[in-house]
Tab-separated table of C-alpha atoms and ligand atoms in Angstrom:
chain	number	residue	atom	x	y	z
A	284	UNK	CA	0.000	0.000	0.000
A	285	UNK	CA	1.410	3.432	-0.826
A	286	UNK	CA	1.705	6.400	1.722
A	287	UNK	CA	-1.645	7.898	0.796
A	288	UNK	CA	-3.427	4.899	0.585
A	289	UNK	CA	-2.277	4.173	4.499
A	290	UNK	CA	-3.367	7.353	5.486
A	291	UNK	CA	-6.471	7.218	3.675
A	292	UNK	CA	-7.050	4.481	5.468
A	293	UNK	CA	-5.829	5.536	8.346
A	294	UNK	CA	-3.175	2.703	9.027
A	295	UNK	CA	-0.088	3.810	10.864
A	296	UNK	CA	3.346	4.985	8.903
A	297	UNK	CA	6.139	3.048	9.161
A	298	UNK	CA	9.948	4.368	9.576
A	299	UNK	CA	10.124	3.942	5.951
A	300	UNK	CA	7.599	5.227	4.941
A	301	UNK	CA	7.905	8.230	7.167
A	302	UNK	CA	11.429	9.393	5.454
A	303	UNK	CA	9.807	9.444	2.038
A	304	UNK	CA	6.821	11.689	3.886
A	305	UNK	CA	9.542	14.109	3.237
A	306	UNK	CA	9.817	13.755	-0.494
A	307	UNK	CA	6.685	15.052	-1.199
A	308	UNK	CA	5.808	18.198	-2.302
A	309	UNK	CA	5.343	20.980	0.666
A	310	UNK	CA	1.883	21.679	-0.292
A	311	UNK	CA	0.589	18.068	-0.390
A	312	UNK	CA	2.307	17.401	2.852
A	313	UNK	CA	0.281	20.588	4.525
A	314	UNK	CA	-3.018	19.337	3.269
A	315	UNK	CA	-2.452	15.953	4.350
A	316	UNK	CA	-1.279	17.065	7.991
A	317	UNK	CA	-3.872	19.665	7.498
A	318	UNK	CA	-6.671	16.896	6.994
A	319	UNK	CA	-5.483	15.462	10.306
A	320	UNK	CA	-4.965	18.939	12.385
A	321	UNK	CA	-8.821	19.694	11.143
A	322	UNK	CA	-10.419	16.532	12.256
A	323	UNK	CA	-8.947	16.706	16.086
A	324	UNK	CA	-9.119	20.730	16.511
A	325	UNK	CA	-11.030	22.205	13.328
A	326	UNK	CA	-9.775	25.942	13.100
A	327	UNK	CA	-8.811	26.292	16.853
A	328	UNK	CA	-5.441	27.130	17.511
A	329	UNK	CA	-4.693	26.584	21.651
A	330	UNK	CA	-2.154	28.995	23.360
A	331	UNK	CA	-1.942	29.771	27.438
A	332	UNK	CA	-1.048	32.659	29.460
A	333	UNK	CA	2.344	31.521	31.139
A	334	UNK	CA	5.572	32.929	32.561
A	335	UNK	CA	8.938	30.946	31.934
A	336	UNK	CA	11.184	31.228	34.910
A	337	UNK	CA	14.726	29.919	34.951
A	338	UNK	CA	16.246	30.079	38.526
A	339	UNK	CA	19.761	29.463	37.580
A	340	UNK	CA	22.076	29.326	34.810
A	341	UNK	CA	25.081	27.252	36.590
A	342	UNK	CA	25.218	23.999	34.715
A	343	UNK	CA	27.582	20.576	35.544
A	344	UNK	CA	26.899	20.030	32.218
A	345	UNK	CA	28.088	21.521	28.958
A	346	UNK	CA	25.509	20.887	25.662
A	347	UNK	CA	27.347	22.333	22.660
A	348	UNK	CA	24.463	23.832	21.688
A	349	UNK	CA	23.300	25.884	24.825
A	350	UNK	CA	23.859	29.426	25.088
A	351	UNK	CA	22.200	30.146	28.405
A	352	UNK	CA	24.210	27.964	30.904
A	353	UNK	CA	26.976	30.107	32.198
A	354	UNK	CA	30.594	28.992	30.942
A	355	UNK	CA	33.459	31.028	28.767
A	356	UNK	CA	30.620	32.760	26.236
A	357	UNK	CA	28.212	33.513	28.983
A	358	UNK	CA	30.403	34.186	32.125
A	359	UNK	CA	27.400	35.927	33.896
A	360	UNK	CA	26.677	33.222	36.855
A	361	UNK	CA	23.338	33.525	38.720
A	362	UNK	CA	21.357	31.666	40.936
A	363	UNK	CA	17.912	33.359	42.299
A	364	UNK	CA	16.851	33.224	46.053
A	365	UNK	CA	13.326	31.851	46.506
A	366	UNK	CA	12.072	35.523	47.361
A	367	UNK	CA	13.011	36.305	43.837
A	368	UNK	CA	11.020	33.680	42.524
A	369	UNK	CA	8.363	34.288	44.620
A	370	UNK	CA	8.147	38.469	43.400
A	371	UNK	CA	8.608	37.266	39.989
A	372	UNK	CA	5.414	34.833	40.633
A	373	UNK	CA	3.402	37.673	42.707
A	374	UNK	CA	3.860	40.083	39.672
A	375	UNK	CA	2.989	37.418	36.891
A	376	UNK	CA	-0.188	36.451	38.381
A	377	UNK	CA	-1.561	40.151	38.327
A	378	UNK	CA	-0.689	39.750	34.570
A	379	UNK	CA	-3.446	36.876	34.617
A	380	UNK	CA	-1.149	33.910	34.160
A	381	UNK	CA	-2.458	30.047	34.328
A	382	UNK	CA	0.955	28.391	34.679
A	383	UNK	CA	4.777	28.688	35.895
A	384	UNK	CA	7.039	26.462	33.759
A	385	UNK	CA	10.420	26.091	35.878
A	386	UNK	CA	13.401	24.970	34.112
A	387	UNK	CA	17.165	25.200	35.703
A	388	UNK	CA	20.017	24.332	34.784
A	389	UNK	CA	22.257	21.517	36.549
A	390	UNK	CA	23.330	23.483	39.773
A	391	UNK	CA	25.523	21.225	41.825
A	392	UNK	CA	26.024	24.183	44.652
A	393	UNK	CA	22.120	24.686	45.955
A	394	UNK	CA	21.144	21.452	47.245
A	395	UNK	CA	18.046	19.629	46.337
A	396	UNK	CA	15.801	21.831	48.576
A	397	UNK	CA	15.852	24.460	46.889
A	398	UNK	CA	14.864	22.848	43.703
A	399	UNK	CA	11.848	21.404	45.098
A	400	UNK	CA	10.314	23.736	47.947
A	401	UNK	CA	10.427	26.681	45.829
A	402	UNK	CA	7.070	24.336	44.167
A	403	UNK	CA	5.841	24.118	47.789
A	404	UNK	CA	5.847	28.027	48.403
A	405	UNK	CA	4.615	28.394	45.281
A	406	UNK	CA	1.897	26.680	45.430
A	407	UNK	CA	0.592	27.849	48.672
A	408	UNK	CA	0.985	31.276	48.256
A	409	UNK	CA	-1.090	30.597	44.855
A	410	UNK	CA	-3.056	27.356	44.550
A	411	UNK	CA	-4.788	28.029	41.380
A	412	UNK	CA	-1.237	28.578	39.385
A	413	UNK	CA	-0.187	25.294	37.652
A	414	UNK	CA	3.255	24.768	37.930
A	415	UNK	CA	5.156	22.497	35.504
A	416	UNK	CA	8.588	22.541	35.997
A	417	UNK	CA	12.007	20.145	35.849
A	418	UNK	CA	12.793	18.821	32.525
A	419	UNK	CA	13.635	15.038	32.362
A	420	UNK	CA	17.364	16.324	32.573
A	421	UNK	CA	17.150	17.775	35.876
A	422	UNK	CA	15.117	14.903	37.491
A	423	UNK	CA	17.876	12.526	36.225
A	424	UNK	CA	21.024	15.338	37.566
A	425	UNK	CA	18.933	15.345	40.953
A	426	UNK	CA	18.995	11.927	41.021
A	427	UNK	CA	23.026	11.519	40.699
A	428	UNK	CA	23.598	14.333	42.664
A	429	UNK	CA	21.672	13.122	45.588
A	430	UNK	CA	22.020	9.387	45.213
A	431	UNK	CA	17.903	8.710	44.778
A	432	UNK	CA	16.128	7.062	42.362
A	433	UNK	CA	14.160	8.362	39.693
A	434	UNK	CA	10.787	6.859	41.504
A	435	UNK	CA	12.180	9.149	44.763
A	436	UNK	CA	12.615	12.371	43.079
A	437	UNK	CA	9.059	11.762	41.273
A	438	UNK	CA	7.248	11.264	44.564
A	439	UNK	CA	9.045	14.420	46.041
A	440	UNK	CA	8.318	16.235	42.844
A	441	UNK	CA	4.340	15.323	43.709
A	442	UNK	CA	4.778	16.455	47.067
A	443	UNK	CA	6.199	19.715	45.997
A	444	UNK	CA	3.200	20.604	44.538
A	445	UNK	CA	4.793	19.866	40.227
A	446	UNK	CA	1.405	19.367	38.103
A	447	UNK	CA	2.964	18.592	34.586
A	448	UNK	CA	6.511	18.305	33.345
A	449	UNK	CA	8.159	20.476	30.718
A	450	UNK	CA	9.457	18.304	27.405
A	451	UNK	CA	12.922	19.833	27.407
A	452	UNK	CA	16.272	17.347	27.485
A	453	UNK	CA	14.890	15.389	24.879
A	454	UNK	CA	16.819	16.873	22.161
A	455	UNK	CA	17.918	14.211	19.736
A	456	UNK	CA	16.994	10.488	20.537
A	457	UNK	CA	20.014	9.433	18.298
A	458	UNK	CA	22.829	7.887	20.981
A	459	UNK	CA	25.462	9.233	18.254
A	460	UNK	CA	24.540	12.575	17.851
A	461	UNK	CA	23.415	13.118	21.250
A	462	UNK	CA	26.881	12.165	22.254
A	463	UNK	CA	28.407	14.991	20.136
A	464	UNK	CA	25.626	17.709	21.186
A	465	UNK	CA	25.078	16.965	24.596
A	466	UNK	CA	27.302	13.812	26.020
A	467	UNK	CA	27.329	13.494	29.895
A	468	UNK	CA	23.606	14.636	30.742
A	469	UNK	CA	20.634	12.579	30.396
A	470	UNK	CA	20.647	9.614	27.914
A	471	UNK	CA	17.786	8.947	25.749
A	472	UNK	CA	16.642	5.712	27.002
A	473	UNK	CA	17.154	7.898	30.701
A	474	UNK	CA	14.893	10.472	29.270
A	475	UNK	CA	12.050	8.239	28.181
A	476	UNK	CA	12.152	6.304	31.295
A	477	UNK	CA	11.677	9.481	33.559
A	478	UNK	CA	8.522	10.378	30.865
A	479	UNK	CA	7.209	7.090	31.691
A	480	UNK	CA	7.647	6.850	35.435
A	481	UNK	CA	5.641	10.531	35.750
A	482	UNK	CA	2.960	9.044	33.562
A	483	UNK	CA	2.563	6.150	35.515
A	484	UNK	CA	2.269	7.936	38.902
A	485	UNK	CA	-0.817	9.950	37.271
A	486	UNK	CA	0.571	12.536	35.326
A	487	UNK	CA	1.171	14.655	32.346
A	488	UNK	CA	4.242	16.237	30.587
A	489	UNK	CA	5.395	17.304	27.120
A	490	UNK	CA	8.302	15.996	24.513
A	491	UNK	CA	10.315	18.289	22.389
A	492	UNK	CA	13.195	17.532	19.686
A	493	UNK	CA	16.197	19.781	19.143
A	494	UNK	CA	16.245	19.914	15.194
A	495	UNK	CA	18.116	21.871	12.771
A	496	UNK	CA	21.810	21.109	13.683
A	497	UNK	CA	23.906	18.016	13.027
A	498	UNK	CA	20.939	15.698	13.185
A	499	UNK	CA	19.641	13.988	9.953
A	500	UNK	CA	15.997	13.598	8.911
A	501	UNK	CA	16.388	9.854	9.599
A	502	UNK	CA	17.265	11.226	13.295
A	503	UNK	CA	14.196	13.096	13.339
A	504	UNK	CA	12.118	9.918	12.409
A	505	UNK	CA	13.481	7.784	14.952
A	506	UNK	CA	12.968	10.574	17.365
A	507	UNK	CA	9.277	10.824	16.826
A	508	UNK	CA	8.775	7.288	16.558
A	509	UNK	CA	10.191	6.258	19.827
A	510	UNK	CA	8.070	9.156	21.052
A	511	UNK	CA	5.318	7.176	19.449
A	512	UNK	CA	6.287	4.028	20.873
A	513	UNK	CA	6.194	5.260	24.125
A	514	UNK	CA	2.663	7.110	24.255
A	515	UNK	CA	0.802	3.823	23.170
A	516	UNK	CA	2.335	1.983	26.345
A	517	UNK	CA	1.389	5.365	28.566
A	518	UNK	CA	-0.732	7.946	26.535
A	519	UNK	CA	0.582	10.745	28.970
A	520	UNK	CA	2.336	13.067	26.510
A	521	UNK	CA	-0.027	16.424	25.921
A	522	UNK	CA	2.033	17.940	22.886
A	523	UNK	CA	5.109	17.339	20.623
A	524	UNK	CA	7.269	20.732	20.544
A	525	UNK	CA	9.729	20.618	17.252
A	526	UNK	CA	12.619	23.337	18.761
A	527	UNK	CA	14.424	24.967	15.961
A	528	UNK	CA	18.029	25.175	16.755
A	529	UNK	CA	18.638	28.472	17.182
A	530	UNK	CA	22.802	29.692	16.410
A	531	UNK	CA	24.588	32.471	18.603
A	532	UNK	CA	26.541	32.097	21.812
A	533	UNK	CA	27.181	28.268	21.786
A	534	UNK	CA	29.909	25.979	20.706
A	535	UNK	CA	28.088	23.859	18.319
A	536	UNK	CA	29.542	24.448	14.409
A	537	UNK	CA	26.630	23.542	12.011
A	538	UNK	CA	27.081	24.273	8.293
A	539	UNK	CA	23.810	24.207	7.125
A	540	UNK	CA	20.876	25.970	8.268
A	541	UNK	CA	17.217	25.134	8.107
A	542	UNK	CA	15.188	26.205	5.197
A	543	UNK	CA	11.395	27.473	6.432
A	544	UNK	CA	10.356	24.892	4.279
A	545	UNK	CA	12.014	21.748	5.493
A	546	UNK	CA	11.011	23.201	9.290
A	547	UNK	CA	7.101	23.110	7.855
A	548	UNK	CA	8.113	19.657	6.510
A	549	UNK	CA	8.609	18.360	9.613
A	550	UNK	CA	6.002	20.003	11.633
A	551	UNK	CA	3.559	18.270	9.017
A	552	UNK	CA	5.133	15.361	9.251
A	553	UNK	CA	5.316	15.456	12.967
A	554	UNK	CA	1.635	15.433	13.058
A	555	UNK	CA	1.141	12.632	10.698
A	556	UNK	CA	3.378	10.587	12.034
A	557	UNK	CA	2.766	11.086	16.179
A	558	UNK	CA	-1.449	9.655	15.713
A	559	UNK	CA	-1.165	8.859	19.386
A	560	UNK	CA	-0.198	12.860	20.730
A	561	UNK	CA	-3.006	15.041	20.486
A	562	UNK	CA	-1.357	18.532	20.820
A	563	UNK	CA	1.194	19.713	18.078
A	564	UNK	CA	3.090	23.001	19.030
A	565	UNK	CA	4.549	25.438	17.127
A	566	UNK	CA	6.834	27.034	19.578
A	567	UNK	CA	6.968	30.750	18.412
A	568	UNK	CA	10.442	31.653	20.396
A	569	UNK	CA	12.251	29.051	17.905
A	570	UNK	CA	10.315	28.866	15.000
A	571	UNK	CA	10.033	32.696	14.588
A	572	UNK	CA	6.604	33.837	15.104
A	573	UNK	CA	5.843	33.966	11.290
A	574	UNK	CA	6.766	30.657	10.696
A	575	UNK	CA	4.876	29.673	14.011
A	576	UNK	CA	1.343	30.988	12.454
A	577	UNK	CA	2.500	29.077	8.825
A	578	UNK	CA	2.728	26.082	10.643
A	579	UNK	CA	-0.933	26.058	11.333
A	580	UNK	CA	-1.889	25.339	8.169
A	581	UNK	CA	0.625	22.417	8.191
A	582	UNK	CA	-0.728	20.262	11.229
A	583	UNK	CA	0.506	22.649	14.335
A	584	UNK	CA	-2.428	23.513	16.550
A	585	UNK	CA	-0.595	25.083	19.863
A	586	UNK	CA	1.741	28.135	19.997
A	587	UNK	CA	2.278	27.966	23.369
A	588	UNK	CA	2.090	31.015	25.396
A	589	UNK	CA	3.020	34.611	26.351
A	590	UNK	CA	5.652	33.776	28.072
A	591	UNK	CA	6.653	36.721	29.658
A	592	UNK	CA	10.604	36.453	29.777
A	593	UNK	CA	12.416	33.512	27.771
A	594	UNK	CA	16.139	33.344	28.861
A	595	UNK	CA	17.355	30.109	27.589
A	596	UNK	CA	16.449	30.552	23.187
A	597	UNK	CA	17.175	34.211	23.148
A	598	UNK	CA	20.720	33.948	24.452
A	599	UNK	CA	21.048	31.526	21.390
A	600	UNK	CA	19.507	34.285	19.336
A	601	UNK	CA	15.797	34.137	19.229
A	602	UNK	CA	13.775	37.001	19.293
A	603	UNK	CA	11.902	35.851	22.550
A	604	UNK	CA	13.289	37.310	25.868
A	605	UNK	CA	10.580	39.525	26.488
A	606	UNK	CA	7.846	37.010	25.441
A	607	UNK	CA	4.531	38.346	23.176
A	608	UNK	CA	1.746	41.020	24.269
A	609	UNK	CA	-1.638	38.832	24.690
A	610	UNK	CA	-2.998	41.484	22.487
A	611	UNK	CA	-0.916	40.797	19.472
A	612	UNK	CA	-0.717	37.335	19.649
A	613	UNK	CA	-4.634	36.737	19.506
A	614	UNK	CA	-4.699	39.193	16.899
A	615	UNK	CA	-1.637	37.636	14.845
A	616	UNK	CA	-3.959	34.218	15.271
A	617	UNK	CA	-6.811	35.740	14.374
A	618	UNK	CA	-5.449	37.382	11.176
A	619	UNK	CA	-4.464	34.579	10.397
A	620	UNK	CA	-7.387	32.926	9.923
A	621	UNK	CA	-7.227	30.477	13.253
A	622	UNK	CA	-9.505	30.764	16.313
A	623	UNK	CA	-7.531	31.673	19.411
A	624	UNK	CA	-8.526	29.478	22.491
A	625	UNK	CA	-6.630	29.825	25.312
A	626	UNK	CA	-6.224	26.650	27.560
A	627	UNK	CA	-4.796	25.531	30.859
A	628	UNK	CA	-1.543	23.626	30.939
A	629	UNK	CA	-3.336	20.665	30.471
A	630	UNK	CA	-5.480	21.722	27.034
A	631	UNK	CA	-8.988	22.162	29.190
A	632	UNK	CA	-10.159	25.589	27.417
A	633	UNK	CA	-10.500	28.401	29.378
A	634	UNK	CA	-11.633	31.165	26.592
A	635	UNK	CA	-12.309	31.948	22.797
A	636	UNK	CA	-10.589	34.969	22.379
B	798	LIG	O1	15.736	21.124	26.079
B	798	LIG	C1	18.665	24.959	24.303
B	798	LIG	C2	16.385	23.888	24.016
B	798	LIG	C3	14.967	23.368	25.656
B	798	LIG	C4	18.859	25.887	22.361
B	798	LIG	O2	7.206	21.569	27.531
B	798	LIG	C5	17.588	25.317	22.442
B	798	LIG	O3	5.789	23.099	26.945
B	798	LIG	C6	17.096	26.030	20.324
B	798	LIG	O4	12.041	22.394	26.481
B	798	LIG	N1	18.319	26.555	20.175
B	798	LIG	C7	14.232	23.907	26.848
B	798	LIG	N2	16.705	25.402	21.433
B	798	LIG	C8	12.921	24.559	26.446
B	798	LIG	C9	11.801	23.557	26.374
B	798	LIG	C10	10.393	23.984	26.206
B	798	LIG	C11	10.088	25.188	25.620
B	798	LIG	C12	8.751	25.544	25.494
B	798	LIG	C13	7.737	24.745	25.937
B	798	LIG	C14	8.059	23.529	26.519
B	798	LIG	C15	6.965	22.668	27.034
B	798	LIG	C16	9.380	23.123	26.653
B	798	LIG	O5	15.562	24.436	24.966
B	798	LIG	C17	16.105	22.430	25.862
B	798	LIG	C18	16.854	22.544	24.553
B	798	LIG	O6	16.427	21.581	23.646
B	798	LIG	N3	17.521	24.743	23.644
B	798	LIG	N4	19.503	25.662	23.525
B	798	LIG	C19	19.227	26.519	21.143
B	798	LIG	N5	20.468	27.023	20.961
């Protein structure tokens, strides 16, 4: 059976078949992802109101292609008290915002309490504010650093008052490529195994993929697919997030950039291909906001959010540290022909804007 026949039929792609998705012409790929992206969400494109907070920027580890930790490029250290966090949090939520998402670098200096209570304080100060915080990375740092096991750091997580978990770490699945981008930190089969322990104690979290470096398409496949593999056995993954690499301030040398085409490519393909993940997201800070509101005619139906201050993409470059005016971004959605519905962290809707 050929490619269209499957999906006319509905029967799942195969790693074969999903490299030659990429073959096709761009326009035939958006109307087939299109097809897809219409039947789940129609015309509604979800985004939330959300502030990105990174505590610290002192990493044990070095990815090649991370701009934010501080090291020789970046040599501005810093490491927020939990008062700061707390202000940051107090202002925020007079801006309105649903969710916190937490990410840190790998801070061997702190100590694991101030990871987690910072949740705790959050949370009782403001109940109704869903935090999702510590990418699969951290969880697995924590768990070296303090000699506990994944299962330990999850329950204490829960405790803490974490509702979801960010998709970051992921980057490429690939064992040889992740070894050249980001050997030492969290190993794929690590990553996946910390997804599938927080599903399995009740809850939700994201996946993204670092693309548009060294990585081939075949990468990219076998990325998605083991993504795939694993929601069937758990079906706890809200949203696939494609990152766009993004250039400045980092060690990695890539020779070729992305076209905007083969990044719509693979946003269309990531929704054909991931049947089992409801939410695809067009992450605005990487993809460029343009691009972002393309890619909803080719199978993305989530921007994400306002953000309010993005530290870790824009010190690689992207045009994100101040994050979007509500205003504007409806608007943009609207103009575009989409209906803006903003949503809680987990994809309940909240509003038609
Ligand atoms: O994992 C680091 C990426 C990620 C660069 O779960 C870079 O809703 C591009 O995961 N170019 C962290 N990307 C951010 C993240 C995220 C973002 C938005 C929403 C969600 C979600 C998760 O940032 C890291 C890494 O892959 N990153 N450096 C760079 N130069």
């Amino acid at each position: 059976m050929s490619i269209l026949e499957k999906l006319k039929v509905r029967e799942r792609l195969t790693y074969e078949d999903a490299i030659k998705l990429y073959d096709l012409e761009l326009f035939e790929l958006a109307s087939l992802a299109n097809k897809i992206r219409e039947e789940k969400h129609g015309k509604k494109t979800y985004f939330n109101i959300n502030r990105h907070i990174n505590p610290t920027n002192i990493c044990k580890d070095v990815c090649q292609f991370c701009a934010y930790s501080a090291s020789r490029k970046n040599p501005n250290q810093y490491t927020m008290s939990h008062e700061e966090i707390l202000d940051i949090v107090e202002n925020s939520v007079k801006n309105d915002i649903k969710e916190v998402h937490i990410v840190s670098a790998h801070n061997p200096n702190t100590g694991l309490e101030w990871y987690l209570d910072i949740f705790k304080k959050i949370k009782e100060k403001y109940p109704q504010i869903h935090v999702k915080a510590l990418t699969a990375a951290e969880v697995h740092f924590l768990s070296e650093e303090y000699n506990l096991t994944y299962e330990q750091i999850i329950e204490k997580m829960i405790e803490s008052g974490v509702d979801s978990m960010p998709g970051g770490g992921a980057e490429i699945f690939d064992e040889t490529v992740r070894k050249r981008i980001c050997g030492g930190k969290v190993s794929s089969e690590q990553w996946l195994e910390i997804h599938k322990l927080w599903h399995k104690s009740g809850h939700q979290s994201n996946a993204t993929m670092l693309f548009g470096h060294v990585e081939s398409r075949e990468n990219r496949i076998d990325h998605m697919l083991r993504l795939r593999d694993l929601q069937d056995e758990t079906g706890g993954f809200n949203a696939f997030i494609p990152l766009v690499y993004q250039k400045e301030n980092n060690y990695l040398k890539v020779k070729d950039f992305l076209t905007g085409q083969e990044i719509l490519k693979t946003m269309a393909i990531a929704r054909i291909l991931l049947d089992n993940i409801p939410n695809i997201k067009a992450y605005w800070v990487t993809s460029t906001t343009k691009l972002a509101l393309l890619a909803q005619e080719f199978g993305a139906n989530d921007l994400d959010g306002t953000i309010e201050k993005e530290s870790i993409q824009s010190a690689a470059g992207a045009k994100s540290a101040n994050g979007i005016a509500l205003e504007n971004f409806v608007d943009l959605i609207k103009n575009s022909g989409f209906i803006p519905v903003e949503r809680d962290s987990v994809y309940n809707e909240i509003k038609v804007w």
